[in-house]
Amino acid sequence: MHSTFRQLLFAATALVALFSADVQAQAATVSTTDLSVTGLALTGMQNAASTNYFTNDGYSALLIKGGGSAVTATIVTQATQMTQSGYGTVTLSDQTVSIPSATYVITGPFPVGRWNNTTSSTVRVNMSGTAGVSLTAVRLPQ
């Protein structure tokens, strides 16, 4: 009985390790480049992963280049509701952005109270597909 339990425990541990490695392999941290009046060369775009994160201080935008087919980016909200005097409480949800094939879409900026993960100051973006899709974060001047 103990031998069977150990085998099951070992198998479960191996599956968790494989799942964790697969999730990590599908997540990417996107670099952020400062935009200035002298311009910004888009040479730093990265291949998209199914889950992407970028550092955000409230002045960031996300530039996504579509691949061979249309995809959807889902920007994951961290705050589920907001209360504003005179308006009451409003429910907040994730936002989806459609990216047609072979086109550029820019979205943002992202207010930190709604979009940032509180421990890492990053915004999470999930992609419905990644083939040929690339992206970069751009920090807007203040």
mmCIF file of C-alpha atoms in Angstrom:
data_model
loop_
_atom_site.group_PDB
_atom_site.id
_atom_site.type_symbol
_atom_site.label_atom_id
_atom_site.label_comp_id
_atom_site.label_asym_id
_atom_site.label_seq_id
_atom_site.Cartn_x
_atom_site.Cartn_y
_atom_site.Cartn_z
ATOM 1 C CA MET A 1 0.000 0.000 0.000
ATOM 2 C CA HIS A 2 2.762 2.435 0.910
ATOM 3 C CA SER A 3 4.588 1.624 -2.322
ATOM 4 C CA THR A 4 1.495 2.413 -4.403
ATOM 5 C CA PHE A 5 0.974 5.698 -2.534
ATOM 6 C CA ARG A 6 4.603 6.700 -3.143
ATOM 7 C CA GLN A 7 4.268 5.895 -6.858
ATOM 8 C CA LEU A 8 1.112 8.007 -7.110
ATOM 9 C CA LEU A 9 2.751 10.852 -5.186
ATOM 10 C CA PHE A 10 5.809 10.708 -7.451
ATOM 11 C CA ALA A 11 3.619 10.691 -10.589
ATOM 12 C CA ALA A 12 1.569 13.653 -9.317
ATOM 13 C CA THR A 13 4.739 15.592 -8.490
ATOM 14 C CA ALA A 14 6.138 14.915 -11.969
ATOM 15 C CA LEU A 15 2.898 16.104 -13.604
ATOM 16 C CA VAL A 16 2.911 19.320 -11.568
ATOM 17 C CA ALA A 17 6.529 19.973 -12.570
ATOM 18 C CA LEU A 18 5.719 19.400 -16.249
ATOM 19 C CA PHE A 19 2.656 21.660 -16.066
ATOM 20 C CA SER A 20 4.624 24.409 -14.307
ATOM 21 C CA ALA A 21 7.417 24.259 -16.892
ATOM 22 C CA ASP A 22 4.872 24.437 -19.728
ATOM 23 C CA VAL A 23 3.146 27.490 -18.201
ATOM 24 C CA GLN A 24 6.480 29.249 -17.691
ATOM 25 C CA ALA A 25 7.507 28.493 -21.272
ATOM 26 C CA GLN A 26 4.341 30.148 -22.555
ATOM 27 C CA ALA A 27 4.786 33.398 -20.567
ATOM 28 C CA ALA A 28 7.015 36.255 -21.665
ATOM 29 C CA THR A 29 8.095 39.534 -20.176
ATOM 30 C CA VAL A 30 7.907 42.203 -22.859
ATOM 31 C CA SER A 31 10.554 44.918 -22.905
ATOM 32 C CA THR A 32 9.491 48.550 -22.554
ATOM 33 C CA THR A 33 11.085 51.330 -24.604
ATOM 34 C CA ASP A 34 10.783 55.072 -23.935
ATOM 35 C CA LEU A 35 9.169 57.121 -26.690
ATOM 36 C CA SER A 36 10.746 60.512 -27.392
ATOM 37 C CA VAL A 37 10.340 63.358 -29.878
ATOM 38 C CA THR A 38 13.275 61.921 -31.844
ATOM 39 C CA GLY A 39 11.210 58.822 -32.630
ATOM 40 C CA LEU A 40 11.289 55.141 -31.840
ATOM 41 C CA ALA A 41 12.630 52.408 -34.115
ATOM 42 C CA LEU A 42 10.487 49.298 -33.840
ATOM 43 C CA THR A 43 13.424 46.904 -33.939
ATOM 44 C CA GLY A 44 12.816 45.693 -30.367
ATOM 45 C CA MET A 45 9.521 43.874 -30.964
ATOM 46 C CA GLN A 46 9.394 40.405 -29.446
ATOM 47 C CA ASN A 47 7.572 37.263 -30.480
ATOM 48 C CA ALA A 48 4.311 37.019 -28.564
ATOM 49 C CA ALA A 49 3.675 34.230 -26.079
ATOM 50 C CA SER A 50 0.238 33.026 -25.030
ATOM 51 C CA THR A 51 0.712 35.065 -21.805
ATOM 52 C CA ASN A 52 2.754 38.284 -21.801
ATOM 53 C CA TYR A 53 3.647 40.797 -19.089
ATOM 54 C CA PHE A 54 5.004 44.326 -19.355
ATOM 55 C CA THR A 55 6.083 46.838 -16.719
ATOM 56 C CA ASN A 56 3.616 49.699 -16.381
ATOM 57 C CA ASP A 57 3.794 53.030 -14.558
ATOM 58 C CA GLY A 58 0.540 54.364 -16.026
ATOM 59 C CA TYR A 59 2.258 55.897 -19.056
ATOM 60 C CA SER A 60 2.735 52.713 -21.073
ATOM 61 C CA ALA A 61 1.092 51.612 -24.295
ATOM 62 C CA LEU A 62 1.262 48.226 -25.990
ATOM 63 C CA LEU A 63 2.044 47.875 -29.691
ATOM 64 C CA ILE A 64 0.997 44.576 -31.266
ATOM 65 C CA LYS A 65 1.809 43.444 -34.811
ATOM 66 C CA GLY A 66 -0.584 40.858 -36.196
ATOM 67 C CA GLY A 67 0.598 37.663 -37.834
ATOM 68 C CA GLY A 68 -0.848 35.681 -40.726
ATOM 69 C CA SER A 69 -4.324 35.488 -39.210
ATOM 70 C CA ALA A 70 -6.402 37.680 -36.914
ATOM 71 C CA VAL A 71 -5.869 37.253 -33.154
ATOM 72 C CA THR A 72 -7.311 38.721 -29.991
ATOM 73 C CA ALA A 73 -5.353 40.207 -27.102
ATOM 74 C CA THR A 74 -7.084 40.086 -23.714
ATOM 75 C CA ILE A 75 -5.805 42.670 -21.248
ATOM 76 C CA VAL A 76 -6.461 41.250 -17.803
ATOM 77 C CA THR A 77 -7.888 43.679 -15.244
ATOM 78 C CA GLN A 78 -6.612 43.413 -11.671
ATOM 79 C CA ALA A 79 -9.412 45.493 -10.138
ATOM 80 C CA THR A 80 -12.904 44.042 -10.407
ATOM 81 C CA GLN A 81 -14.770 47.215 -9.479
ATOM 82 C CA MET A 82 -14.332 50.941 -9.053
ATOM 83 C CA THR A 83 -16.320 53.385 -6.931
ATOM 84 C CA GLN A 84 -16.590 57.024 -7.992
ATOM 85 C CA SER A 85 -18.487 59.728 -6.143
ATOM 86 C CA GLY A 86 -21.623 60.623 -8.102
ATOM 87 C CA TYR A 87 -21.433 57.439 -10.205
ATOM 88 C CA GLY A 88 -21.474 54.660 -7.606
ATOM 89 C CA THR A 89 -19.745 51.329 -8.090
ATOM 90 C CA VAL A 90 -18.878 50.127 -11.571
ATOM 91 C CA THR A 91 -17.893 46.544 -12.402
ATOM 92 C CA LEU A 92 -14.646 46.272 -14.367
ATOM 93 C CA SER A 93 -13.785 43.430 -16.714
ATOM 94 C CA ASP A 94 -10.961 42.316 -18.965
ATOM 95 C CA GLN A 95 -10.688 44.194 -22.254
ATOM 96 C CA THR A 96 -10.255 42.493 -25.606
ATOM 97 C CA VAL A 97 -8.447 44.010 -28.559
ATOM 98 C CA SER A 98 -8.807 42.590 -32.072
ATOM 99 C CA ILE A 99 -5.628 42.496 -34.144
ATOM 100 C CA PRO A 100 -6.284 41.861 -37.840
ATOM 101 C CA SER A 101 -3.671 39.887 -39.761
ATOM 102 C CA ALA A 102 -0.536 41.784 -40.811
ATOM 103 C CA THR A 103 -1.551 45.060 -39.116
ATOM 104 C CA TYR A 104 -0.331 47.094 -36.154
ATOM 105 C CA VAL A 105 -2.584 47.951 -33.209
ATOM 106 C CA ILE A 106 -1.634 50.202 -30.312
ATOM 107 C CA THR A 107 -3.571 50.191 -27.038
ATOM 108 C CA GLY A 108 -3.189 52.006 -23.724
ATOM 109 C CA PRO A 109 -2.243 53.779 -21.567
ATOM 110 C CA PHE A 110 -3.123 51.567 -18.610
ATOM 111 C CA PRO A 111 -3.992 53.204 -15.250
ATOM 112 C CA VAL A 112 -2.041 51.296 -12.607
ATOM 113 C CA GLY A 113 -4.909 50.915 -10.131
ATOM 114 C CA ARG A 114 -6.905 48.871 -12.593
ATOM 115 C CA TRP A 115 -4.327 47.011 -14.646
ATOM 116 C CA ASN A 116 -1.192 46.435 -12.562
ATOM 117 C CA ASN A 117 -0.457 43.321 -10.591
ATOM 118 C CA THR A 118 0.210 44.787 -7.133
ATOM 119 C CA THR A 119 3.333 42.722 -6.464
ATOM 120 C CA SER A 120 5.109 43.169 -9.806
ATOM 121 C CA SER A 121 3.722 46.415 -11.342
ATOM 122 C CA THR A 122 3.061 44.538 -14.560
ATOM 123 C CA VAL A 123 0.090 44.237 -16.890
ATOM 124 C CA ARG A 124 -0.934 40.779 -18.118
ATOM 125 C CA VAL A 125 -1.916 40.280 -21.755
ATOM 126 C CA ASN A 126 -3.192 36.922 -23.038
ATOM 127 C CA MET A 127 -3.059 36.187 -26.774
ATOM 128 C CA SER A 128 -5.518 33.923 -28.607
ATOM 129 C CA GLY A 129 -2.759 32.996 -31.055
ATOM 130 C CA THR A 130 0.938 33.716 -31.415
ATOM 131 C CA ALA A 131 2.000 32.618 -34.918
ATOM 132 C CA GLY A 132 3.782 35.599 -36.468
ATOM 133 C CA VAL A 133 2.523 37.959 -33.731
ATOM 134 C CA SER A 134 5.003 40.321 -32.083
ATOM 135 C CA LEU A 135 4.709 43.085 -29.532
ATOM 136 C CA THR A 136 6.509 45.717 -27.506
ATOM 137 C CA ALA A 137 5.600 48.112 -24.727
ATOM 138 C CA VAL A 138 6.207 51.812 -25.237
ATOM 139 C CA ARG A 139 6.488 54.257 -22.334
ATOM 140 C CA LEU A 140 4.932 57.587 -23.276
ATOM 141 C CA PRO A 141 6.633 60.836 -22.238
ATOM 142 C CA GLN A 142 5.186 62.575 -19.191
#
